[in-house]
Short mmCIF file of C-alpha atoms in Angstrom, two decimals:
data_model
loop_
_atom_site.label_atom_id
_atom_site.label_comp_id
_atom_site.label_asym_id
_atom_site.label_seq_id
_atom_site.Cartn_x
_atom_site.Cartn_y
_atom_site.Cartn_z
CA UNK A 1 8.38 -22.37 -10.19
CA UNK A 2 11.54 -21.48 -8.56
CA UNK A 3 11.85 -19.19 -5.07
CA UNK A 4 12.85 -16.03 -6.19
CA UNK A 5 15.87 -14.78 -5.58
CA UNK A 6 16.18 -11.31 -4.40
CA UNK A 7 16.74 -9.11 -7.59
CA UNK A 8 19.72 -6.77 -6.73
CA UNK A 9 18.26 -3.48 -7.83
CA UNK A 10 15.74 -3.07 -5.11
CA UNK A 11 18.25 -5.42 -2.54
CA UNK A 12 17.84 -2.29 -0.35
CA UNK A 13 16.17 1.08 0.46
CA UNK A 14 16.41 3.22 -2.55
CA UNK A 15 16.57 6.85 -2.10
CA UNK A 16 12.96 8.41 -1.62
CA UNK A 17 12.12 12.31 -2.01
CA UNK A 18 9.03 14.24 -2.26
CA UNK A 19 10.81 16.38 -5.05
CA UNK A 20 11.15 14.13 -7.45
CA UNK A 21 9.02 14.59 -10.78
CA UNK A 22 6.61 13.22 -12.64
CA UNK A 23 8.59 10.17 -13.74
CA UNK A 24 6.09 9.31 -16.90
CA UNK A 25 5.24 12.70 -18.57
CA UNK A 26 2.60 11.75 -21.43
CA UNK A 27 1.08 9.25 -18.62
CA UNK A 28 -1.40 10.36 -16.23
CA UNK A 29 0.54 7.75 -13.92
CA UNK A 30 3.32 9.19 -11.93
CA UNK A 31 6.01 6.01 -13.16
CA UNK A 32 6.15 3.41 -15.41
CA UNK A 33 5.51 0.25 -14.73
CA UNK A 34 8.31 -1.90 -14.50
CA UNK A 35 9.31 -5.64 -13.70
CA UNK A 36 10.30 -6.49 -10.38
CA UNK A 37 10.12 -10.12 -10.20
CA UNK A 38 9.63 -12.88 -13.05
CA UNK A 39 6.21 -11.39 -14.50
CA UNK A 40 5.29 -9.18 -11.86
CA UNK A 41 5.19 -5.71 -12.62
CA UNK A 42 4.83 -2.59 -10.41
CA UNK A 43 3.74 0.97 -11.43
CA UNK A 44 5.39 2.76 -8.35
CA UNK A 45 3.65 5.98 -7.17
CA UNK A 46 5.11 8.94 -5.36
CA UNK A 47 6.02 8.85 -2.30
CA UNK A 48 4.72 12.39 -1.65
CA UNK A 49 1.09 12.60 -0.52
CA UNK A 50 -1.93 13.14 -3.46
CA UNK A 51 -1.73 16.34 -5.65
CA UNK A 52 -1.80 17.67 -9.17
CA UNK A 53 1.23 16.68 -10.07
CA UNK A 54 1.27 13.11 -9.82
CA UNK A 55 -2.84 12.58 -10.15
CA UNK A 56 -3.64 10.83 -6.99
CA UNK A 57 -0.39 8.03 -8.02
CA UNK A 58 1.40 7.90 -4.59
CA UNK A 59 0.41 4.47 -4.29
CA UNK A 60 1.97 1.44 -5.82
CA UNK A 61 -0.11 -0.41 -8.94
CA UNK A 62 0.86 -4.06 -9.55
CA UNK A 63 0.21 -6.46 -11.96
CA UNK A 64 0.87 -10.32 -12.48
CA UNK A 65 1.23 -12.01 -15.57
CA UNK A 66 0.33 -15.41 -15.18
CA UNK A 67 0.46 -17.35 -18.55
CA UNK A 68 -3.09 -17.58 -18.57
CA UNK A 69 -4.60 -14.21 -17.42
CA UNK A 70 -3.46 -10.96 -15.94
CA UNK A 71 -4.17 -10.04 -12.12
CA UNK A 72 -4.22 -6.76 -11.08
CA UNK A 73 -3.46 -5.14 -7.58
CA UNK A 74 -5.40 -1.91 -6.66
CA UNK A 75 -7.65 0.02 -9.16
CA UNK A 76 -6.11 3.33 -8.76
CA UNK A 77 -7.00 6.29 -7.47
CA UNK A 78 -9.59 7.13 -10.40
CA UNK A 79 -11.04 5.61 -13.43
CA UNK A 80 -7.66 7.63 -15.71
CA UNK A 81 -4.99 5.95 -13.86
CA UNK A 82 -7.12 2.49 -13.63
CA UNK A 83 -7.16 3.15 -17.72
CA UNK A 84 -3.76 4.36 -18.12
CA UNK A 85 -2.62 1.09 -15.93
CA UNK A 86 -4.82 -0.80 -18.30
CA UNK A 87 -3.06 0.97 -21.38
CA UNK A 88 0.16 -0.73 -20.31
CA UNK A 89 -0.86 -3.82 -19.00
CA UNK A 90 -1.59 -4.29 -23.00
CA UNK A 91 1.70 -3.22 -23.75
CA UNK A 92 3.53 -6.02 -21.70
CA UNK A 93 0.96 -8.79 -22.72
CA UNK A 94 -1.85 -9.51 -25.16
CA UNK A 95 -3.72 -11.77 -22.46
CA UNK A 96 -6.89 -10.88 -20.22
CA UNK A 97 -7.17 -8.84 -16.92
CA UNK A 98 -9.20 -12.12 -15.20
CA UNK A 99 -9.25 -10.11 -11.73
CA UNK A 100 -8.17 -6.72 -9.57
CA UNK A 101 -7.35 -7.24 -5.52
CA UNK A 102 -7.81 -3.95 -3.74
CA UNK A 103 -5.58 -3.95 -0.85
CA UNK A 104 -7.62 -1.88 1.42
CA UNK A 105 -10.54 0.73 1.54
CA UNK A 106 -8.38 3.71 0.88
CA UNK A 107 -9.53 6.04 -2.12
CA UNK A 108 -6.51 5.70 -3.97
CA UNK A 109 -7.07 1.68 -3.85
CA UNK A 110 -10.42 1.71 -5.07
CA UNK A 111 -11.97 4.92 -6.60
CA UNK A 112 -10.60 2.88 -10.26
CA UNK A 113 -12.88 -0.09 -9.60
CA UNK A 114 -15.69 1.40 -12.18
CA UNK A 115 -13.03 1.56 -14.85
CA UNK A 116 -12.23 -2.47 -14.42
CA UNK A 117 -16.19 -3.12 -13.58
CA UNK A 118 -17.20 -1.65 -16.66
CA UNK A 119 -14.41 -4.21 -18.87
CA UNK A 120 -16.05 -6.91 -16.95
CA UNK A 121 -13.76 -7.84 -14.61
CA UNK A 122 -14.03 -8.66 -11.26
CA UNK A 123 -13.07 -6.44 -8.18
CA UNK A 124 -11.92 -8.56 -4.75
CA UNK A 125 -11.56 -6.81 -1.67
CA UNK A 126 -11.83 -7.89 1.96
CA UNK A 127 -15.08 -7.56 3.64
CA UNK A 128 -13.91 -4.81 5.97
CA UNK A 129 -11.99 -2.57 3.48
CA UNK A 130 -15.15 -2.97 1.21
CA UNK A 131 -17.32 -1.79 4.46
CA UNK A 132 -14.65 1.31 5.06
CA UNK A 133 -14.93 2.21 1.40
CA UNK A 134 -18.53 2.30 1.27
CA UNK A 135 -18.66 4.83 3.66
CA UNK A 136 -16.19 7.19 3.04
CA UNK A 137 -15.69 7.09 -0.96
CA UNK A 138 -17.86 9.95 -1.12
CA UNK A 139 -15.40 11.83 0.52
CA UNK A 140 -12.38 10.26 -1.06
CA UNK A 141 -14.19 11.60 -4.54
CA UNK A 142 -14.57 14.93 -3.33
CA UNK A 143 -10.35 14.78 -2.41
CA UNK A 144 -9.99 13.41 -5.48
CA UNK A 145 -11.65 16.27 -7.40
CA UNK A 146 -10.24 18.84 -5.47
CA UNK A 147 -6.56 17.88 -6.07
CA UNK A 148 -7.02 16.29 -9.23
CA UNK A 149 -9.53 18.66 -11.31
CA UNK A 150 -10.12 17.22 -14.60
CA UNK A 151 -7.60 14.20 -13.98
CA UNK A 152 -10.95 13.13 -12.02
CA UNK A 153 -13.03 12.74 -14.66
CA UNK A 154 -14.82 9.98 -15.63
CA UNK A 155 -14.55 8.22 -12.10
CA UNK A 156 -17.82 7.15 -9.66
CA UNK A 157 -17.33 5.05 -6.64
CA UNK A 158 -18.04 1.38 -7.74
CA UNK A 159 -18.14 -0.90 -4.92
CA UNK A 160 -16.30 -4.27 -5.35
CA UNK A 161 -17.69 -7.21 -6.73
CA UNK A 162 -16.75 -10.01 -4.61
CA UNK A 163 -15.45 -10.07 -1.29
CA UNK A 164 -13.12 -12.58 1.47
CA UNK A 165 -12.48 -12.83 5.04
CA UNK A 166 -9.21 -13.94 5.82
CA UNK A 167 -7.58 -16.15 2.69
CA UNK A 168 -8.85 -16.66 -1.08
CA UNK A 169 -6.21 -18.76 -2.73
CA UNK A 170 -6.40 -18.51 -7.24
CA UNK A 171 -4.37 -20.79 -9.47
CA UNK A 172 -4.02 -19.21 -12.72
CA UNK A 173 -1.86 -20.23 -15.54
CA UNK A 174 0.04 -23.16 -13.11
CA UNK A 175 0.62 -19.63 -10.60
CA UNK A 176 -0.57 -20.01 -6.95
CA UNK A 177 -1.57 -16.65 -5.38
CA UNK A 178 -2.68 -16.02 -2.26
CA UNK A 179 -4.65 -13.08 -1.08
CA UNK A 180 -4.66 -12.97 2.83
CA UNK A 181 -5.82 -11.07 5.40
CA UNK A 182 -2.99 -11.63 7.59
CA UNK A 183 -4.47 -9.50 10.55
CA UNK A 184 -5.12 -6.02 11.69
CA UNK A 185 -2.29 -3.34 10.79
CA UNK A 186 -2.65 -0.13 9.15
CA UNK A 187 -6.13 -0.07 8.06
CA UNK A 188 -9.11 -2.21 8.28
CA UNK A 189 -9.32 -5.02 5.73
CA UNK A 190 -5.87 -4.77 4.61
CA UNK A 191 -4.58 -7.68 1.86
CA UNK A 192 -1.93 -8.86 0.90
CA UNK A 193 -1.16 -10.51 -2.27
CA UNK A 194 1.43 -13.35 -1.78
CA UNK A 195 3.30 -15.46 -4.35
CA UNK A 196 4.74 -18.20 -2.24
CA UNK A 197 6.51 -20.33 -5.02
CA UNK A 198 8.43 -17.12 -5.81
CA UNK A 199 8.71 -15.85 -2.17
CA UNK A 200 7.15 -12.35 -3.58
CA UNK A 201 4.68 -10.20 -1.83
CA UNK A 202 3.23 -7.41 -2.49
CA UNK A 203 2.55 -5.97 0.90
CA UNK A 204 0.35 -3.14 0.84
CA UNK A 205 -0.10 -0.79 3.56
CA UNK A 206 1.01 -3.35 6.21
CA UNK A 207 4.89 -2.94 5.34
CA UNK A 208 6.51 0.71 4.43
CA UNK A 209 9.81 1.52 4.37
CA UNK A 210 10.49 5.30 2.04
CA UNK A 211 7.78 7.43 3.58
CA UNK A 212 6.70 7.27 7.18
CA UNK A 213 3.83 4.99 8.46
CA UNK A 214 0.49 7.16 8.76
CA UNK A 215 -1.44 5.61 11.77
CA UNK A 216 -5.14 6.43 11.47
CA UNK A 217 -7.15 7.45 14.49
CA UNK A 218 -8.58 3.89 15.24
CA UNK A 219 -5.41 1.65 14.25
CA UNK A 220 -4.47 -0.70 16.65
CA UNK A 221 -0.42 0.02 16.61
CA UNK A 222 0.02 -2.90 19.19
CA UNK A 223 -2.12 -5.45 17.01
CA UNK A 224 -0.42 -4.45 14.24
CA UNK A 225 3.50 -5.47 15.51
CA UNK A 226 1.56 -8.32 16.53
CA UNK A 227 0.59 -9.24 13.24
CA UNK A 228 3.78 -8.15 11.91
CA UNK A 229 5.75 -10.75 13.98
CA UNK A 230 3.11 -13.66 13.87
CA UNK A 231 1.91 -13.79 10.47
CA UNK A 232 3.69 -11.70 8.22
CA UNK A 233 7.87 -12.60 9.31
CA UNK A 234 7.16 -16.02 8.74
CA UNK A 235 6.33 -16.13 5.31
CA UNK A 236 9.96 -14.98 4.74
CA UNK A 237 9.37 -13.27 1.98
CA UNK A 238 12.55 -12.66 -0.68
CA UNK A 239 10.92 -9.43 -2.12
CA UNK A 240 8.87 -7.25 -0.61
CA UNK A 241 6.74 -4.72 -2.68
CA UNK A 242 5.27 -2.15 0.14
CA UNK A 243 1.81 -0.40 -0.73
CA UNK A 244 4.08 2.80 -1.08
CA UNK A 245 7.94 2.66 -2.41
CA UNK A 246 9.89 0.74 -4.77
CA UNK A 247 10.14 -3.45 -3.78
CA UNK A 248 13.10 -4.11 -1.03
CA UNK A 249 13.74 -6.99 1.16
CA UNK A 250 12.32 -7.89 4.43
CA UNK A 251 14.86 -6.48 6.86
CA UNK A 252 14.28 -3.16 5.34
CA UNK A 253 10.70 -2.82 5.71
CA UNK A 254 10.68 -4.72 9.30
CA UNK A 255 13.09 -1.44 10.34
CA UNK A 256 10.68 1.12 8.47
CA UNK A 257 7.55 -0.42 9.77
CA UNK A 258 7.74 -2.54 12.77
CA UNK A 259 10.77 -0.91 14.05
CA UNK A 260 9.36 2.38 14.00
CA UNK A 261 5.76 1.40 15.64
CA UNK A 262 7.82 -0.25 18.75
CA UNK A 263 10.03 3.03 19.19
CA UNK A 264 6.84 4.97 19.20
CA UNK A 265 5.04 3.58 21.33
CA UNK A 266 8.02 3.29 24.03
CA UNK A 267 8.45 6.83 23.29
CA UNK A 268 4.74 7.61 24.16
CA UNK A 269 5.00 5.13 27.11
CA UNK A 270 7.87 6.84 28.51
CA UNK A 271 6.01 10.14 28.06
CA UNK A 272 2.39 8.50 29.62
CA UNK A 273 4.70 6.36 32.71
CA UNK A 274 6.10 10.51 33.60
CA UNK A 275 2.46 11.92 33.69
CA UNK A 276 2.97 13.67 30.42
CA UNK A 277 -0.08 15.31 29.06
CA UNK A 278 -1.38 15.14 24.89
CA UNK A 279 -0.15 18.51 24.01
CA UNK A 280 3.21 17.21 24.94
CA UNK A 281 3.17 13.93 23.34
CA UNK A 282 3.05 15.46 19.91
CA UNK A 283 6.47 16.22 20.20
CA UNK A 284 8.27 13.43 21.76
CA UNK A 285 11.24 12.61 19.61
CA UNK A 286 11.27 11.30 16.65
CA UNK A 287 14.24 12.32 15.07
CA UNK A 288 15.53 9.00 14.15
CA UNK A 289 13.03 8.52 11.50
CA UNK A 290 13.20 12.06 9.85
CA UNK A 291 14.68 10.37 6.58
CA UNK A 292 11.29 9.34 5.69
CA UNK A 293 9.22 11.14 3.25
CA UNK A 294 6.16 12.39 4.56
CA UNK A 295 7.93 12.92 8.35
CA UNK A 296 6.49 16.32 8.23
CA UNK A 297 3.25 15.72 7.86
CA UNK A 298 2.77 12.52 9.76
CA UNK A 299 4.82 12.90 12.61
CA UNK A 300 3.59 14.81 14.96
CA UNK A 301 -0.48 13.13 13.93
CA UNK A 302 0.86 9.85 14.59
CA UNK A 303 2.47 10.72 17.72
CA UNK A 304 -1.04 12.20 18.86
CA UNK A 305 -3.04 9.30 17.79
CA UNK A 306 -0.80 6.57 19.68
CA UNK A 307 -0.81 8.38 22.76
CA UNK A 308 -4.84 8.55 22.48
CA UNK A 309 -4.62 4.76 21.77
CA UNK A 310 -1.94 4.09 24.96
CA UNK A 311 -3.83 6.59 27.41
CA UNK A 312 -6.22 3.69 28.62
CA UNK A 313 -4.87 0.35 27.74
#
């Protein structure tokens, strides 16, 4: 199969806003999925963070039809949207899901792995986001309930079925995919699903680019560019489809994502280098990157959990 070539419509950022609507009324998911690439599909969530509105959807549901079997990438945030996915998967193609790839431990990744259990079809995570799901999924139900109400029904946390370490390479219908662990970034365990003879990956949470990066108390920000340059530029990917946002290129979510974890940190390492103290810190400027959804709410956090993270290294 032939590199892809970078479709036009997402050749860049698209414009990303909080206030944008449901964009599938009649679906409990928050957009329809659509083709990005040669039988890859995306469902693309809000970019806002989890509410009513769009059911837990601010998260970006993939599938791949192969020719001989469907794969699926991330169960959704409950058993609903894992069925509503489903719903339309069977609207694009009569074959099978063979297999869902969870691309971390986050709620909104996993909490639909007891709709896909119960078809009979296998859940793959890495070991690590299995081990961070398993002990906070409790709580990610109890978020889920909250925001959701009766868009919650119907879902219990179902631990994956199967799990890898750093590579698991399928061949399905002549397709090579390649789920990788490409190193640590945004949260522990987190995969990405690459389709090297079509230069297509879907990224997950390692690559952003419409809403802001949320670094988690615990995230290494420094292993993370690390990873960034060493494993993840090479592959030169043609598309890019981010865990959150509609599929762009490479430049676009290298400025969004590595761009903005190196001006961070040089702006919290200018602020440790003059003595400056935590309560400081959460303000240093940020400004540049205000164009990102979710600035508000992230901003200031991240700027407080990078200078924990810089204080001693």
């Amino acid at each position: 199969m032939r590199r892809l070539a970078l479709i036009a419509l997402f050749a860049g950022p698209a414009h990303a806003s909080e206030d944008i609507p449901d964009q599938y009324p009649g679906s409990v998911l928050y957009a329809k999925p659509v083709e990005v690439a040669p039988g890859v599909f995306s469902a693309i969530g809000a970019t806002a963070p989890p509410t009513y509105d769009n059911a837990g959807h601010n998260n970006n549901l993939s599938f791949i039809v192969t020719g001989d079997g469907v794969v699926v990438v991330n169960s959704g945030a409950s058993y609903l949207l894992a069925k509503a996915l489903h719903e339309e998967i069977r609207a694009v193609t009569d074959q099978p899901v063979r297999l869902v790839i969870v691309e971390n431990g986050q709620g909104h990744a996993m909490l639909g792995n007891g709709y896909w259990v119960a078809q009979g079809v296998p859940v793959l995570a890495h070991a690590e986001a299995a081990a961070e799901f398993a002990d906070g999924s409790g709580q990610d139900l109890a978020a889920l309930q909250s925001y959701a109400r009766e868009n919650a029904e119907g879902t219990v946390p179902t631990a994956p079925t199967e799990t890898f370490e750093d590579r698991r390479e399928i061949v399905m219908g002549g397709l090579r995919i390649e789920v990788l662990h490409l190193g640590p970034a945004h949260s522990p365990g987190d995969t990405q699903v690459w389709l090297p003879d079509q230069g297509v990956m879907i990224a997950g949470d390692i690559a952003f680019h419409e809403r802001m990066p949320p670094i988690f108390e615990g995230t290494c920000t420094s292993c993370w560019i690390e990873t960034w340059e060493t494993a993840f530029m090479p592959l030169a990917p043609a598309l890019v489809i981010p865990g959150h946002g509609h599929p762009t290129d490479l430049a676009t979510v290298t400025h969004n994502t590595r761009d903005y974890l190196l001006d961070l940190r040089s702006k919290i390492g200018a602020h440790l280098e003059a003595g400056g103290d935590l309560a400081v810190a959460y303000y240093v400027d940020q400004s540049q990157w205000a164009y990102l959804d979710t600035f508000e709410e992230l901003a200031t956090k991240n700027a407080g959990v990078v200078f924990a993270e810089m204080e001693f290294e």
